[in-house]
Every structure is written in C-alpha cells, then in structure tokens.
PDB file of C-alpha atoms in Angstrom:
ATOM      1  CA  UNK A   1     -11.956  65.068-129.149  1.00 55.00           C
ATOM      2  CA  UNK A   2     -14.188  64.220-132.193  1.00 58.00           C
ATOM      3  CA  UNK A   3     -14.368  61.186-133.643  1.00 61.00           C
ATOM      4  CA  UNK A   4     -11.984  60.980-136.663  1.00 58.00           C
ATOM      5  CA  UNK A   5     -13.853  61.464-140.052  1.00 60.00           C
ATOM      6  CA  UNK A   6     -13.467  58.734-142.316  1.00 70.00           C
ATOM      7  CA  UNK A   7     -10.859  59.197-145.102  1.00 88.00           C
ATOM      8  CA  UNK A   8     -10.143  62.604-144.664  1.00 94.00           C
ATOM      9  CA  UNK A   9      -6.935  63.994-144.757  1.00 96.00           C
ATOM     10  CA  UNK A  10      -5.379  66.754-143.226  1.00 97.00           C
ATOM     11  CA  UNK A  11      -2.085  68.216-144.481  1.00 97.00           C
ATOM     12  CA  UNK A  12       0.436  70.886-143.655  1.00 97.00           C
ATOM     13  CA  UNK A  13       2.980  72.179-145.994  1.00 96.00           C
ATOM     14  CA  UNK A  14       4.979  73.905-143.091  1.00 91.00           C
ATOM     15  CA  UNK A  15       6.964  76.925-143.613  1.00 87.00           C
ATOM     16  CA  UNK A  16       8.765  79.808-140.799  1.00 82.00           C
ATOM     17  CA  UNK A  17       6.203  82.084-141.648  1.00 86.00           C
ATOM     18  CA  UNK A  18       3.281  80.102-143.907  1.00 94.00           C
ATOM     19  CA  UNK A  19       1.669  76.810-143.145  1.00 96.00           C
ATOM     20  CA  UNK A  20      -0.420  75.656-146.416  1.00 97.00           C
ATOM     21  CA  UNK A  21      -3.042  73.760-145.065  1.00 98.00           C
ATOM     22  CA  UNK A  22      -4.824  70.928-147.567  1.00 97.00           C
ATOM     23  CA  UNK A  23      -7.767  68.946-147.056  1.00 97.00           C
ATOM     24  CA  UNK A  24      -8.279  65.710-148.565  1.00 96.00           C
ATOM     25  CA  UNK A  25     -10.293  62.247-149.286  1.00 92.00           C
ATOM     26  CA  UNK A  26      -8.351  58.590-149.083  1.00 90.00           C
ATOM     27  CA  UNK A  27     -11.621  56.989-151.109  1.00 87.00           C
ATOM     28  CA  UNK A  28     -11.480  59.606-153.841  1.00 87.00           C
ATOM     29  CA  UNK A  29      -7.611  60.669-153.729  1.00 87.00           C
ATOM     30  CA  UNK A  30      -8.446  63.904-154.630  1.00 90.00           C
ATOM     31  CA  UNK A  31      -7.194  66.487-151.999  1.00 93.00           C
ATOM     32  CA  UNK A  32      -7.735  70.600-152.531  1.00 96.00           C
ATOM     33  CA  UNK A  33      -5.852  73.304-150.887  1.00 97.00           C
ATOM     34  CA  UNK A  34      -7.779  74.660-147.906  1.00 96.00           C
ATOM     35  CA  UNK A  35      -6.317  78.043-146.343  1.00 95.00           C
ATOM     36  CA  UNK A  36      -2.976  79.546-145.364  1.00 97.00           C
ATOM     37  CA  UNK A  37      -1.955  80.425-141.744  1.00 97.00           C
ATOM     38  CA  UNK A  38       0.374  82.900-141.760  1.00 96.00           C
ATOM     39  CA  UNK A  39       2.440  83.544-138.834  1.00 93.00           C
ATOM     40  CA  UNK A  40       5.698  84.111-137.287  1.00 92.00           C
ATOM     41  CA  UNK A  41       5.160  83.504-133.834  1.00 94.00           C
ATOM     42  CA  UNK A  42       5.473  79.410-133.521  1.00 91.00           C
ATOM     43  CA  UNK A  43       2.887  79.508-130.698  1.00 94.00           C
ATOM     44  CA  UNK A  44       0.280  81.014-132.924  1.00 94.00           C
ATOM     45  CA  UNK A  45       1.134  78.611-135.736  1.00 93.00           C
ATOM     46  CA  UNK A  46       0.920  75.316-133.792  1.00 93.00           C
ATOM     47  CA  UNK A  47      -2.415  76.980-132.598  1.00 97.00           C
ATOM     48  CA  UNK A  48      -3.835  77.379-135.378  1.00 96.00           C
ATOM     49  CA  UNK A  49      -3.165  74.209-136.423  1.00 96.00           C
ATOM     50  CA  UNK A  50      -4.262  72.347-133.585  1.00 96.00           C
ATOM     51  CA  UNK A  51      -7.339  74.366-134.547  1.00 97.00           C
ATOM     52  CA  UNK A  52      -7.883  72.926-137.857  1.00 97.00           C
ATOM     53  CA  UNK A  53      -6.734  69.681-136.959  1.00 96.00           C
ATOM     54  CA  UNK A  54     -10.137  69.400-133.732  1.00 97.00           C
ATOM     55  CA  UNK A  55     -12.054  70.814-136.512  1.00 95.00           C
ATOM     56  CA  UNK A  56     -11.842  68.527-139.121  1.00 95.00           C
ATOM     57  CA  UNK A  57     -10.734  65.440-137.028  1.00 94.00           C
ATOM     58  CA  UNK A  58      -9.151  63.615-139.689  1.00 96.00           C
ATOM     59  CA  UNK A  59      -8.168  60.027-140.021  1.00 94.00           C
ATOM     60  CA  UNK A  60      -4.207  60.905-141.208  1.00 95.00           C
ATOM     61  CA  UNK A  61      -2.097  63.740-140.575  1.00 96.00           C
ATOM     62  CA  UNK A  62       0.348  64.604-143.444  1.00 95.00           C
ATOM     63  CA  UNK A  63       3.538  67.494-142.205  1.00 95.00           C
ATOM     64  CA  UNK A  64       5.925  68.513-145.465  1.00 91.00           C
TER      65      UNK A  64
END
C-alpha cells in the first residue's frame, strides 16, 4: 500500500449510479472536484474506488 500523502483528502459523494469523487488539501482547505465514476454495477463502483483511493493514498477518507 503507499504511504499516505500528507493532508490530502479523498472524498466520495456516493450515489446508485454516480460517485463524485473530490480531491483535497487539510493545510490549504481548499478541495476541487476530481472525476465521476459512473456505474450501476456496485462491484465496479467499489472498484473503482478502491482504485482512486491506492492511487492517491490519502491521509482521510470522506463518504457523503
């Protein structure tokens, strides 16, 4: 697993069909949107973001 980044801040806005996915920085509080997964199938959503989560390793995990 990588080590967790410091500060950053991954977060889900999760839907049945769309998961907004943020990205953002504890030191600066600014956070920006950073893709949509869009999906159906539950298996392919929690993949995808179980992708983006070992990508950017972050420090928090925020689920709306």
């Amino acid at each position: 697993m990588p080590e967790a980044r410091a500060g950053t801040v991954l977060a889900f806005d999760y839907g049945e069909r769309y998961v907004g996915v943020a990205v953002g920085d504890e030191a600066l509080a600014l956070a920006h949107p950073l893709d949509t997964i869009e999906t159906r199938d539950p298996d392919a959503r929690l993949a995808a973001v179980a992708a983006r989560v070992a990508e950017w390793a972050p420090r928090r995990l925020v689920v709306g």
